[in-house]
XYZ file of C-alpha atoms in Angstrom:
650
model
C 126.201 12.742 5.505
C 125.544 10.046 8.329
C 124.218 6.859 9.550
C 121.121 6.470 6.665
C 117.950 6.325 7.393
C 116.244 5.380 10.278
C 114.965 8.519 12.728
C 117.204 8.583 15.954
C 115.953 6.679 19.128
C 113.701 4.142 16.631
C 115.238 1.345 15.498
C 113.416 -0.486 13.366
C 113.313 -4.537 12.606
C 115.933 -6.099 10.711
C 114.002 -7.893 7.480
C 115.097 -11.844 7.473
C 117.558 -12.541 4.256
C 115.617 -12.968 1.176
C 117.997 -14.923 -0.897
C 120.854 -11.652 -1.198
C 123.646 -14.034 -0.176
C 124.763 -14.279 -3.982
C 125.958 -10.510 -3.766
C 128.562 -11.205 -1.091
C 130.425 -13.551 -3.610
C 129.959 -10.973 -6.531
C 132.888 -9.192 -5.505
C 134.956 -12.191 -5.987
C 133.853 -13.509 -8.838
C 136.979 -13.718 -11.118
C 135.269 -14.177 -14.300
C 134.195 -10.496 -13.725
C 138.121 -9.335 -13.610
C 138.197 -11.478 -16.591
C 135.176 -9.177 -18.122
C 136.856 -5.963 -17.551
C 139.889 -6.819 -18.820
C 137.748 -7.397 -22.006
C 135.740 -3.804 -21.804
C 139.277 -2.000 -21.632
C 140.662 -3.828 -24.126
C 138.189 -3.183 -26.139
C 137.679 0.343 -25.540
C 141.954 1.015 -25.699
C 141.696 -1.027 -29.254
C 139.213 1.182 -30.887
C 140.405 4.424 -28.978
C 144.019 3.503 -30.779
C 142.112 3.415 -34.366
C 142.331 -0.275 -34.843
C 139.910 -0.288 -37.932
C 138.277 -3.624 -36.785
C 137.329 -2.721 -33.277
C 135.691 0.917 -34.156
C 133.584 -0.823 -31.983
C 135.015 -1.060 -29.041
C 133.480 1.851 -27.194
C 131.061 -0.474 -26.026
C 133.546 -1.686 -23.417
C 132.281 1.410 -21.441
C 128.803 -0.123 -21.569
C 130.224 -3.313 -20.385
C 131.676 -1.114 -17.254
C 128.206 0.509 -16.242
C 126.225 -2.730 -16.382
C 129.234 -4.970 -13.839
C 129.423 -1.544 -11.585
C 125.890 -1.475 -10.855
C 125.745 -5.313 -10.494
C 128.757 -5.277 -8.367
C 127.590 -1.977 -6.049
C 124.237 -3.246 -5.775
C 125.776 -6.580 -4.487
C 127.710 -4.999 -1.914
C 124.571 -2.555 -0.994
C 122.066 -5.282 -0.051
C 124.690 -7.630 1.580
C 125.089 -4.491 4.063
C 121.575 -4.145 4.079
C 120.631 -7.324 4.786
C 123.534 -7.736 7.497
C 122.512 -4.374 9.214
C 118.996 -3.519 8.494
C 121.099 0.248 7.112
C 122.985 1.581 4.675
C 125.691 4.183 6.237
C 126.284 6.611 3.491
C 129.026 8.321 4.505
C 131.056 4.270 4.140
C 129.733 4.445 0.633
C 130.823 7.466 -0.299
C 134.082 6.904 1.661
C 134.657 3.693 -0.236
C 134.045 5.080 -3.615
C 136.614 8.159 -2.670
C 138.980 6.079 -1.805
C 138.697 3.856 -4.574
C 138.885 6.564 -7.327
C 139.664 9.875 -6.648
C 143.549 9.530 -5.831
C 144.175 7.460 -9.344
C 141.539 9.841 -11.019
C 143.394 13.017 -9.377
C 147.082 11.756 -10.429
C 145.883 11.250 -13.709
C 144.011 14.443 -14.069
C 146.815 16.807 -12.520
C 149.333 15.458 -15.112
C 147.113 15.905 -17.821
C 146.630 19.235 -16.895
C 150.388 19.761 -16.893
C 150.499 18.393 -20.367
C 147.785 20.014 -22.045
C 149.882 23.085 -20.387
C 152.990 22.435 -22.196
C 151.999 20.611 -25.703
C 148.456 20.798 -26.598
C 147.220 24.093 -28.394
C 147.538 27.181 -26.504
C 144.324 28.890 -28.192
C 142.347 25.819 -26.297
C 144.000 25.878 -22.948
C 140.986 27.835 -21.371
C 138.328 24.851 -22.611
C 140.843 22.344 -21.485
C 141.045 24.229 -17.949
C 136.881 23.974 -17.447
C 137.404 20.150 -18.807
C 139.512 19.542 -15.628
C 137.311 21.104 -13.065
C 133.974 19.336 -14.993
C 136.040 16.319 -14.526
C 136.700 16.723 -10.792
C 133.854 17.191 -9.616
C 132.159 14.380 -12.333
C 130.077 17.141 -14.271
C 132.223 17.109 -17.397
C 129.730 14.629 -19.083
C 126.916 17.329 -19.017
C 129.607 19.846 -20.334
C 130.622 17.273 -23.146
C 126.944 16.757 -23.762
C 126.323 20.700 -24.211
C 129.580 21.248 -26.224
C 128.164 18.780 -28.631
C 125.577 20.381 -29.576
C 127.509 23.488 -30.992
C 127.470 22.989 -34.575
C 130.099 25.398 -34.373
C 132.363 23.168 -32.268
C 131.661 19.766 -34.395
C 134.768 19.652 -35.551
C 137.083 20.522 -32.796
C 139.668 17.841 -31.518
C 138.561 16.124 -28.362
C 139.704 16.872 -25.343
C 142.442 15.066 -23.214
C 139.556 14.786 -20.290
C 136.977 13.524 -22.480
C 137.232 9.789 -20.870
C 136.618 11.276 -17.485
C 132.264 11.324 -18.868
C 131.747 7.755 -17.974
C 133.112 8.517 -14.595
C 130.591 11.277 -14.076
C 127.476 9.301 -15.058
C 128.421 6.611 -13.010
C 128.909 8.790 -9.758
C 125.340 10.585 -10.587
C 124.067 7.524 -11.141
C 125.571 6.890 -7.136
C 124.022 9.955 -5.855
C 120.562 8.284 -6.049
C 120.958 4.353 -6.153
C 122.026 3.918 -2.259
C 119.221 6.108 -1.532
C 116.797 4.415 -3.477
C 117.759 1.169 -2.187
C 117.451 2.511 1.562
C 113.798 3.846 0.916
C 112.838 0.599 -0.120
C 114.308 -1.465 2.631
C 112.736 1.123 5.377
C 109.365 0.844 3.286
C 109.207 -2.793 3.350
C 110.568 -3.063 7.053
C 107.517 -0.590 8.209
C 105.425 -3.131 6.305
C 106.604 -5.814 8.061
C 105.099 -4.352 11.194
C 101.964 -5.083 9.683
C 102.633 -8.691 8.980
C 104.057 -8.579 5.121
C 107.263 -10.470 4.878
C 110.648 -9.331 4.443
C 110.189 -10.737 0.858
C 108.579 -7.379 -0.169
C 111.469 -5.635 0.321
C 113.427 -7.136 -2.648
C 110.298 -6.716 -5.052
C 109.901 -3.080 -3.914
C 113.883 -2.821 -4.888
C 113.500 -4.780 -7.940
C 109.868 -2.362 -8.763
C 112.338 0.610 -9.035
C 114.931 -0.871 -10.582
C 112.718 -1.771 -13.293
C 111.317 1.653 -13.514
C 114.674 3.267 -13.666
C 115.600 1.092 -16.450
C 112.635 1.455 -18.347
C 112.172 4.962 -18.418
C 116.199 5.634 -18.928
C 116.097 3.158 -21.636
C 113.222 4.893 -23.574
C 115.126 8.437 -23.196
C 118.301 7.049 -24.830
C 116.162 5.287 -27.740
C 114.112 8.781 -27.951
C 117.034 11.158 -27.775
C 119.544 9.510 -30.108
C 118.220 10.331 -33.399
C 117.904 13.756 -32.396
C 120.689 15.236 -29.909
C 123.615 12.451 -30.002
C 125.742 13.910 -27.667
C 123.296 13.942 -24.727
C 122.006 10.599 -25.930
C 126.066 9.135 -25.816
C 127.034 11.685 -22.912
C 123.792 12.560 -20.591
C 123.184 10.433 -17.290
C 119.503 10.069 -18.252
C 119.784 8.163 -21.192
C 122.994 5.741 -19.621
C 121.330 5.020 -15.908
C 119.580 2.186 -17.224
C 122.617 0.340 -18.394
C 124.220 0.092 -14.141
C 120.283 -0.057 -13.470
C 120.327 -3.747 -15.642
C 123.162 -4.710 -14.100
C 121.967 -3.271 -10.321
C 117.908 -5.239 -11.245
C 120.580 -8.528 -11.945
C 122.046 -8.193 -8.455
C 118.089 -8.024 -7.158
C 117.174 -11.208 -8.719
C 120.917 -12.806 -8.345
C 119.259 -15.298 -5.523
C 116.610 -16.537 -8.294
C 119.672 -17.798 -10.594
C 121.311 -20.307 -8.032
C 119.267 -23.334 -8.910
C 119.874 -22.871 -12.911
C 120.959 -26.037 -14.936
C 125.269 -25.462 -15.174
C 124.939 -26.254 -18.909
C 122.231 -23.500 -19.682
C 124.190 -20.788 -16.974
C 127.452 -21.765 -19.392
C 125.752 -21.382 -22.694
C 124.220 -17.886 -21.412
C 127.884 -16.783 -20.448
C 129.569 -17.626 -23.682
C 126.334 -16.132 -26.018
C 127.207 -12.827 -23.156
C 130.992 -12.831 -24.786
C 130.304 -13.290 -28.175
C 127.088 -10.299 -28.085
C 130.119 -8.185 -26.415
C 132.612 -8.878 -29.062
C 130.607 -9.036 -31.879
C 129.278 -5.053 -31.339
C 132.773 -4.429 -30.562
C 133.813 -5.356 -34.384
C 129.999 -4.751 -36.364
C 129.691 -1.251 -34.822
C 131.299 2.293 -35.455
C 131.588 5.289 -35.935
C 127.935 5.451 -37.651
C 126.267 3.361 -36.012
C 123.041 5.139 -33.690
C 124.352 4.594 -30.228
C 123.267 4.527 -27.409
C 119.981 3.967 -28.456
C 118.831 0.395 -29.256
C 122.022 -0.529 -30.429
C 123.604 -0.338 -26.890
C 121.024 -3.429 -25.846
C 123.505 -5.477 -27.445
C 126.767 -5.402 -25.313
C 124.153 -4.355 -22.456
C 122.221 -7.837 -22.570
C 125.582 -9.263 -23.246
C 127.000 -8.246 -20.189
C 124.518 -9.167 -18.120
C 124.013 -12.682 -19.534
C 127.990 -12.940 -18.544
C 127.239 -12.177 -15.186
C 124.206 -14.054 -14.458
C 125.716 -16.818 -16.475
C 128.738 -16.690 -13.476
C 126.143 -16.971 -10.853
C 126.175 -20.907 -11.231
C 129.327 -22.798 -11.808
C 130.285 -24.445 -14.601
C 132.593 -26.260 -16.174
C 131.917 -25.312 -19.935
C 130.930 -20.992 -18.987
C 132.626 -18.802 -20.176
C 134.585 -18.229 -16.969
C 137.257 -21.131 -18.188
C 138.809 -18.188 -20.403
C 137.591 -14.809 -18.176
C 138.803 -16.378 -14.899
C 142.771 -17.153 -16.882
C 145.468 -15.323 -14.701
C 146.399 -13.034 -17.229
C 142.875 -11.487 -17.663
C 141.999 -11.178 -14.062
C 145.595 -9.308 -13.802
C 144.624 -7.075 -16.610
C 141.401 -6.495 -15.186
C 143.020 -5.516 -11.474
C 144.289 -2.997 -14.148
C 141.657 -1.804 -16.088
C 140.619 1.423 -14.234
C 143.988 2.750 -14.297
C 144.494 1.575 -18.039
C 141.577 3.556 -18.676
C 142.225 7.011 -16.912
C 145.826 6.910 -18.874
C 145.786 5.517 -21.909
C 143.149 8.292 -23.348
C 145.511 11.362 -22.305
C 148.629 10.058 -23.528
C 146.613 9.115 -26.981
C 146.013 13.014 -26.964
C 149.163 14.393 -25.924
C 152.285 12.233 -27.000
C 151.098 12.090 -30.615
C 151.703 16.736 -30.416
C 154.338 16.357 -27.792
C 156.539 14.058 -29.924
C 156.034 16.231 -33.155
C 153.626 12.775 -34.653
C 149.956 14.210 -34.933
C 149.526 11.236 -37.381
C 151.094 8.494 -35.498
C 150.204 5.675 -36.854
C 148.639 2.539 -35.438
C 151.374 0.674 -33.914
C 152.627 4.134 -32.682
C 149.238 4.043 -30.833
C 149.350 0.898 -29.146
C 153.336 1.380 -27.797
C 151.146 4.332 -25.979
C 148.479 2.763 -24.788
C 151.132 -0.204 -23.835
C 152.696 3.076 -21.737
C 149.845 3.526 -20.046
C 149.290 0.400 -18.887
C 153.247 0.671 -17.476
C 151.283 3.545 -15.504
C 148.670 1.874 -14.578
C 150.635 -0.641 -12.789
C 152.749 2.124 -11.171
C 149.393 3.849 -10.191
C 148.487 0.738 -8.349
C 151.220 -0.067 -6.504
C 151.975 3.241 -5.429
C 148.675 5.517 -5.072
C 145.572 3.258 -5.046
C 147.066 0.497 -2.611
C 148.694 2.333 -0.234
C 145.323 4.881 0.239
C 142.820 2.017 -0.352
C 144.424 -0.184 2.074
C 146.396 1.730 4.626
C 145.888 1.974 8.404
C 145.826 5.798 7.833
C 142.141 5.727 6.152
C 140.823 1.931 6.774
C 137.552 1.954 9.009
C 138.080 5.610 9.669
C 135.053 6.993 6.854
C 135.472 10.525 7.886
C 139.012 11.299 7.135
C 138.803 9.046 3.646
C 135.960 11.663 3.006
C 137.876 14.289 3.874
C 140.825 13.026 1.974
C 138.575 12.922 -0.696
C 137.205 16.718 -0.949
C 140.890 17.215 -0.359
C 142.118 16.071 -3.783
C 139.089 17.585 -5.224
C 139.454 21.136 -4.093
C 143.003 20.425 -4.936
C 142.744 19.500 -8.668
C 139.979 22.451 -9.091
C 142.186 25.314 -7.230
C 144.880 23.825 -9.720
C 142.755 24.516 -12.692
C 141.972 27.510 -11.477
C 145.560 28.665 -11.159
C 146.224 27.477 -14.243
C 144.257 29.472 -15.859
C 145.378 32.328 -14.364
C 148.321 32.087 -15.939
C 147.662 30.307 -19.405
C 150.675 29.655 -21.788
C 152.000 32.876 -23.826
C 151.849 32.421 -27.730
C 154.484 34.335 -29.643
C 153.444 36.830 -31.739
C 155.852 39.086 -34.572
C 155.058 42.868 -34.745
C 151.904 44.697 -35.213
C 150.143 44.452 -38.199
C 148.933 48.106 -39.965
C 145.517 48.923 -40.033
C 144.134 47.893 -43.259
C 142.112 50.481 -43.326
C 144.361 53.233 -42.536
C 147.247 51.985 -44.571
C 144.452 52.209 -47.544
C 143.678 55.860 -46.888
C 147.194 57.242 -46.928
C 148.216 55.240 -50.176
C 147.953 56.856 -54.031
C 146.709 54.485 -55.377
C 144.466 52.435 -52.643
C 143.543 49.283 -54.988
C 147.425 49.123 -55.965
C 148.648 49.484 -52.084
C 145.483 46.400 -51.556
C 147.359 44.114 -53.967
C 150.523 44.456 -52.515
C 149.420 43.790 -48.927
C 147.911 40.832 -50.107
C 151.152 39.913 -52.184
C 153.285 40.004 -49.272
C 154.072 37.025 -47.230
C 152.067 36.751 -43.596
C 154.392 34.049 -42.106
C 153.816 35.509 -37.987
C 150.863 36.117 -36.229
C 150.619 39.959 -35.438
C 150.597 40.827 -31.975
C 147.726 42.951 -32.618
C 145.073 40.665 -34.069
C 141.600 41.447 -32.824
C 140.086 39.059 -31.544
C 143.143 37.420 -30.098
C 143.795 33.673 -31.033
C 142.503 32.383 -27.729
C 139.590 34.247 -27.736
C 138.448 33.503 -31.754
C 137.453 29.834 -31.094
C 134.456 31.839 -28.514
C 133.718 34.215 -31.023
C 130.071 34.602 -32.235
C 128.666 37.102 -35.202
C 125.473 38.554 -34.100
C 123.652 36.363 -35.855
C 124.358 33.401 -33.639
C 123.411 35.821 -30.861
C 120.154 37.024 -32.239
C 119.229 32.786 -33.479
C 119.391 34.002 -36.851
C 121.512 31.199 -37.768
C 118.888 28.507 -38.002
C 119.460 24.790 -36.519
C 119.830 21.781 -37.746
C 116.642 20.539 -36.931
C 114.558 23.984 -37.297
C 112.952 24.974 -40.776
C 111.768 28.387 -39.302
C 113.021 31.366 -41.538
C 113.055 34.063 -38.839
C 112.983 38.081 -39.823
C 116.918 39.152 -38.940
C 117.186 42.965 -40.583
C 120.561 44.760 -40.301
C 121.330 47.656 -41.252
C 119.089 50.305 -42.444
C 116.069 48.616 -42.377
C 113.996 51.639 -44.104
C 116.854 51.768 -47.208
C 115.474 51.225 -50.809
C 118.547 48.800 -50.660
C 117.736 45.377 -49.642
C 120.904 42.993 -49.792
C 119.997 39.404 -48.890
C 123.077 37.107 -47.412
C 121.987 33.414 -48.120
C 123.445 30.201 -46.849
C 124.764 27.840 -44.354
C 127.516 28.855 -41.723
C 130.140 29.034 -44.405
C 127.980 32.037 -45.853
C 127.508 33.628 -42.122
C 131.419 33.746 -41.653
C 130.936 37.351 -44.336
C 127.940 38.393 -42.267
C 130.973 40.617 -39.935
C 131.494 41.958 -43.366
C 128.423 42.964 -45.487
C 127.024 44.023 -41.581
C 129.529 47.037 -41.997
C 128.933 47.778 -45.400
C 124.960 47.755 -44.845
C 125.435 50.411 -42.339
C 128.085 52.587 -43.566
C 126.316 52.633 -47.459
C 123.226 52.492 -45.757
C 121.765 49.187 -47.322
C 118.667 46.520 -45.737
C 120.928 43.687 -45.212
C 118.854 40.541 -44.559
C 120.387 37.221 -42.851
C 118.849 33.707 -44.164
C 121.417 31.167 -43.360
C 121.040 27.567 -41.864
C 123.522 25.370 -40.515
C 125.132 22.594 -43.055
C 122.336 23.608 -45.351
C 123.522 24.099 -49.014
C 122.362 26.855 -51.499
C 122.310 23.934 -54.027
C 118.722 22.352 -54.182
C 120.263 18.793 -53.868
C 119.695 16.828 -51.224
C 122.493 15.538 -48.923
C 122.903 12.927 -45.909
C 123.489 14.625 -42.459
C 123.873 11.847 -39.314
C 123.144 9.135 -41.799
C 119.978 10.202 -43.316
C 118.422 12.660 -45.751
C 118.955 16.499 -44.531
C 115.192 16.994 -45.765
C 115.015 19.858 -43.361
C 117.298 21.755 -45.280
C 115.436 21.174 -48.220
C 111.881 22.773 -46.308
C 114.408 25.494 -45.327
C 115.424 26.235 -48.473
C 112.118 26.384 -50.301
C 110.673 28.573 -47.683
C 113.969 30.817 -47.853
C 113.285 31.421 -51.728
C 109.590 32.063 -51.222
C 110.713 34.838 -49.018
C 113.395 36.240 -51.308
C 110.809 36.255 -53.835
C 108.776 38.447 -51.946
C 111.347 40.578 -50.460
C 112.780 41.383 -54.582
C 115.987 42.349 -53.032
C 118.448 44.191 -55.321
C 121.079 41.342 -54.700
C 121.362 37.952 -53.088
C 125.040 37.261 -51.958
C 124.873 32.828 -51.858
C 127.493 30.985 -50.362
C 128.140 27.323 -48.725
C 130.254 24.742 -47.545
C 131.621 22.508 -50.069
C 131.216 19.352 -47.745
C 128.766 17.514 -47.616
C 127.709 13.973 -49.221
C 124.801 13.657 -51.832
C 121.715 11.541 -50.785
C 120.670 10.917 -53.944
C 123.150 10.545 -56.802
C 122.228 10.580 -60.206
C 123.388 8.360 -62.855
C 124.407 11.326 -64.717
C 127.783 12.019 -62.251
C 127.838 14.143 -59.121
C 128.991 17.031 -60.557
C 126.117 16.931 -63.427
C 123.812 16.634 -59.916
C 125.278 19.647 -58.016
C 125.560 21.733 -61.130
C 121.780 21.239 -61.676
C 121.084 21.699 -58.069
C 122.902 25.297 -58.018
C 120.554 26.179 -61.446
C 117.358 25.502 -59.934
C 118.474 27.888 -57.167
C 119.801 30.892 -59.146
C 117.214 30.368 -61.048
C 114.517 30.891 -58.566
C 116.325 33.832 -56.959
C 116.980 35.620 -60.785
C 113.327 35.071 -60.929
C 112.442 37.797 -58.033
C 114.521 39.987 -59.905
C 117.740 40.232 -57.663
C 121.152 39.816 -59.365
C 123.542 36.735 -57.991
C 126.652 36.831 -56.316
C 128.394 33.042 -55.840
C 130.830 33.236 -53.546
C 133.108 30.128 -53.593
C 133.622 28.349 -50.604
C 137.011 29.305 -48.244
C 139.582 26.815 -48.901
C 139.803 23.992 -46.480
C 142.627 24.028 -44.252
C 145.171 20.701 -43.658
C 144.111 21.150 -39.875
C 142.846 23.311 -37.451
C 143.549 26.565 -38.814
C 143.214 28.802 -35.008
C 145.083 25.431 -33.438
C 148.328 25.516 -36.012
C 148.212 28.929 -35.841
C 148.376 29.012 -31.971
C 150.942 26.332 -32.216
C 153.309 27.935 -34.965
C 152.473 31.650 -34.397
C 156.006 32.405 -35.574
C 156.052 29.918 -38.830
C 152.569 30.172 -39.955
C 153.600 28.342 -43.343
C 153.359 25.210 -41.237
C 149.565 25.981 -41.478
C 148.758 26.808 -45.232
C 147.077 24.222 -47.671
C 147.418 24.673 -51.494
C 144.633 26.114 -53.118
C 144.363 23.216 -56.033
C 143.464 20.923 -52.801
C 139.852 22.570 -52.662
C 139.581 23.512 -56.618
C 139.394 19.273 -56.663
C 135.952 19.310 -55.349
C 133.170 18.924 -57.932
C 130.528 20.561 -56.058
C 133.589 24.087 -56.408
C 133.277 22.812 -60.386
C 129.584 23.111 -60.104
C 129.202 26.412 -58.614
C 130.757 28.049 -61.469
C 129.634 26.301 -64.705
């Protein structure tokens, strides 16, 4: 990448100022230290589990809108000072600015997810790190998110590194974009328009950007929340509002001081106030992130005019514009060691005040980070003025941290295993008495991991049945009720498997069976969709697609008239509808209308009662304790205590 844009030998006319001077004082502002000392605070807070700032993921919001207002700043002061944007500085700057504090942080997370975390996850956590080095792993959070499978997994001790990724995608195109317009304008110019046209060609795109990114996030949130939350699409608009600010920065100068101080303080208390009304449940991005968006930006362009009463009298206070010096290191440590310590130190369920002495830690590293690895590259004679090398230093650390990974994974950590487990089916077909020798093998303590389990404990979590494979496991969102056969599709036999996920975990099973006693085994299973005809909430709102799913399912059991319909679901799950009568009255009804309808094509029943639930992670405790697997059992009177169990059986 070189000198941008202009073709070599034509130099074209440098556009007058248009009223940019604002941006050169953006970087200076100390109010807007003051402001990021608030987003990290915010975002450490709720990250910690403070109950009252569930919120506080918002402070990342707060981040994208002041990057874009500060970059842009910075873009058209350089613009408008050289008639050019040279984008091998930019990307120079922005190297040097985050990748040694980003590649620190990321090699010793690495090293820790290496010795502590769980051993069956060390592969995912290995593509985490490269995703995160080269600012992809947002799009790999967003896809991982979408497994229904993976819903429940722990997160990952690189999850932090997404908003890192959409901002640097998001700085892939801006500069350009900017560029274009300049060059546009300046051609224009030729003709007689003014340099004014440049800014409203910049502020035209800006708009556009932010529209149409704004309308993907409102449109994809209901419907796929972790691209909504994760995907650059539907977050460029929030650095676009604060980038459009930046464009009209010069129109703000000649506002009243009272109204630019009233603007900053209503900015604050937006910010704060989604910081303690929102959570876990609340539809974000989506509309909801207009809140600490507009916020943000009614901060900054509040700041653009001094005043006595602005909120700057508390942002610009020396210990929030030290804090914010902090906040990007903060950030890159504090999630990690909120992951790791709690395993590493034997405390998954450290409590909160455990929490914040960690995220107190990080800051202690965060500091040390500063003074010792961002300063000294940032600001050394070895890489100031010189763009190439600080780009080359750059893909340096990169390749580094990737080849790292990469090693790493080579050699993942060995989990102990006792000896080798006898084949069940062999050890059946030497005994007497086969159903006697069964009940003893089940009677007998399993306290290790056998060295010979198939599929090995690293590779179960990647394990899919065929009927993931073949999308006979339907959606969430789909009511189709495709035509999945196993078996021996011509047999007289027709055995029907009917359920959500919790009833595809036998498919492995009954898929055997069907072919070795030769039955028609048909696979009708949904994901989170109960066998109960109840209703229940999924993201917040009725599952009524489960309920379409359902009917259509029975319509086609009653016209297949299998011999027998094996039923099975999760007992989670919350009611959307409860009835005066008592949950358990509603879920015991629910399960009756069902049976009924199936007993009704002629087919006999088989409930099978959900698996019990395990305290944790049941591949994760066993990875971690493969030698004291008692570590990892839950009582069986834990999941008898659910009514919906109670129901199934009445």
């Amino acid at each position: 990448m070189t000198q941008a844009l202009p073709r070599p030998g034509r130099r074209l006319p440098k556009p007058r100022a248009v009223g940019h001077a604002p941006g050169a004082a953006a970087a200076r502002r100390a109010d807007i230290q003051g402001l990021r000392a608030v987003a990290v605070t915010l975002v450490v807070l709720s990250h910690a589990g403070l109950r009252h700032f569930s919120g506080g993921y918002v402070g990342v919001d707060v981040f994208f809108v002041i990057s874009g207002f500060l970059i842009t700043s910075l873009l058209i002061r350089e613009l408008d000072r050289t008639g050019r944007i040279s984008v091998t500085r930019f990307y120079a700057r922005r190297a040097l600015r985050l990748l040694p504090a980003s590649t620190l942080v990321a090699v010793v997370t690495l090293a820790g997810a290496y010795l502590f975390l769980s051993k069956t996850r060390f592969t995912a956590y290995v593509g985490d790190a490269i995703a995160s080095g080269l600012y992809a792993v947002n799009l790999r959070l967003a896809v991982s998110g979408t497994d229904y499978l993976q819903a429940t997994d722990p997160p990952s001790p690189f999850q932090h590194f997404w908003s890192l990724a959409v901002e640097e995608q998001f700085y892939v195109v801006w500069p350009l974009l900017l560029a274009a317009a300049y060059l546009a304008a300046a051609r224009q110019r030729r003709e007689g328009r003014t340099a004014r046209r440049t800014a409203a060609v910049q502020t035209t795109i800006a708009t556009v950007l932010l529209t149409l990114s704004l309308f993907l996030s409102v449109r994809t949130t209901p419907t796929s929340a972790s691209w909504a939350y994760f995907g650059s699409h539907t977050r460029a608009w929030e650095p676009a509002a604060g980038a459009l600010l930046a464009l009209c920065a010069h129109r703000l100068r000649h506002m009243p001081p009272p109204l630019a101080g009233t603007l900053s303080w209503a900015g604050l208390a937006a910010i704060v106030a989604a910081a303690l009304t929102f959570d876990d449940a609340t539809p974000f991005p989506g509309y909801a992130a207009l809140v600490p968006v507009a916020g943000t930006v009614l901060v900054l362009a509040g700041g653009c005019v001094p005043s006595r009463f602005g909120a700057e009298l508390l942002l610009r206070q020396r210990p929030l514009t030290a804090l914010g010096g902090l906040s990007y290191g903060w950030y890159l440590w504090h999630w990690p060691l909120l992951v790791i310590l709690p395993v590493a130190l034997d405390r998954p369920e450290a409590g909160a005040w455990t929490r914040l002495a960690m995220c107190a830690f990080a800051l202690l590293l965060a500091w040390l980070t500063l003074r010792l690895v961002e300063n000294p590259v940032r600001f050394g004679a070895t890489f100031r003025d010189r763009p190439r090398r600080a780009l080359g230093l750059g893909a340096g650390l990169t390749a580094g941290a990737v080849a790292l990974a990469l090693v790493a994974a080579l050699f993942p950590p060995a989990i102990d295993s006792g000896r080798p487990a006898p084949g069940l089916a062999a050890a059946l077909d030497r005994a007497p008495d086969p159903q006697a020798r069964l009940s003893q093998l089940l009677a007998e303590p399993h306290d290790v991991v056998p060295s010979n389990l198939t599929p090995g404990l690293t590779e179960i979590k990647a394990a899919r049945s065929e009927v993931y494979g073949d999308g006979c496991h339907v959606g969430l969102a789909s009511v189709e009720v495709p035509s999945c056969v196993y078996g021996d599709p011509a047999s007289d036999t027709t055995v029907v498997l009917f359920g959500d996920s919790h009833a595809a975990q036998w498919f492995p099973a009954l898929e055997r069976l069907a072919r070795e006693r030769h039955w028609r085994l048909v696979s009708l299973t949904k994901a989170s969709c109960k066998v109960a005809d109840v209703t229940i909430v999924s993201d917040a709102k009725p599952y009524t697609a489960c309920d379409t799913w359902r009917a259509k399912v029975l319509e086609r059991i009653a016209a297949l008239r299998p011999d027998l319909v094996i039923a099975s679901s999760s007992d989670a799950g919350d009611v959307a509808y409860p009835d005066a009568g008592g949950e358990v009255r509603q879920w015991t009804a629910g399960f009756e209308r069902t049976y009924r309808a199936i007993r009704a094509s002629g087919a006999r029943v088989a409930a099978l009662l959900d698996t019990p639930w395990p305290a944790s992670d049941a591949v994760d405790c066993a990875g971690t304790h493969p030698l004291d697997l008692r570590r990892c059992a839950v009582t069986p009177g834990r999941a008898a205590k659910d009514p919906r169990r109670a129901a199934a059986v009445r």
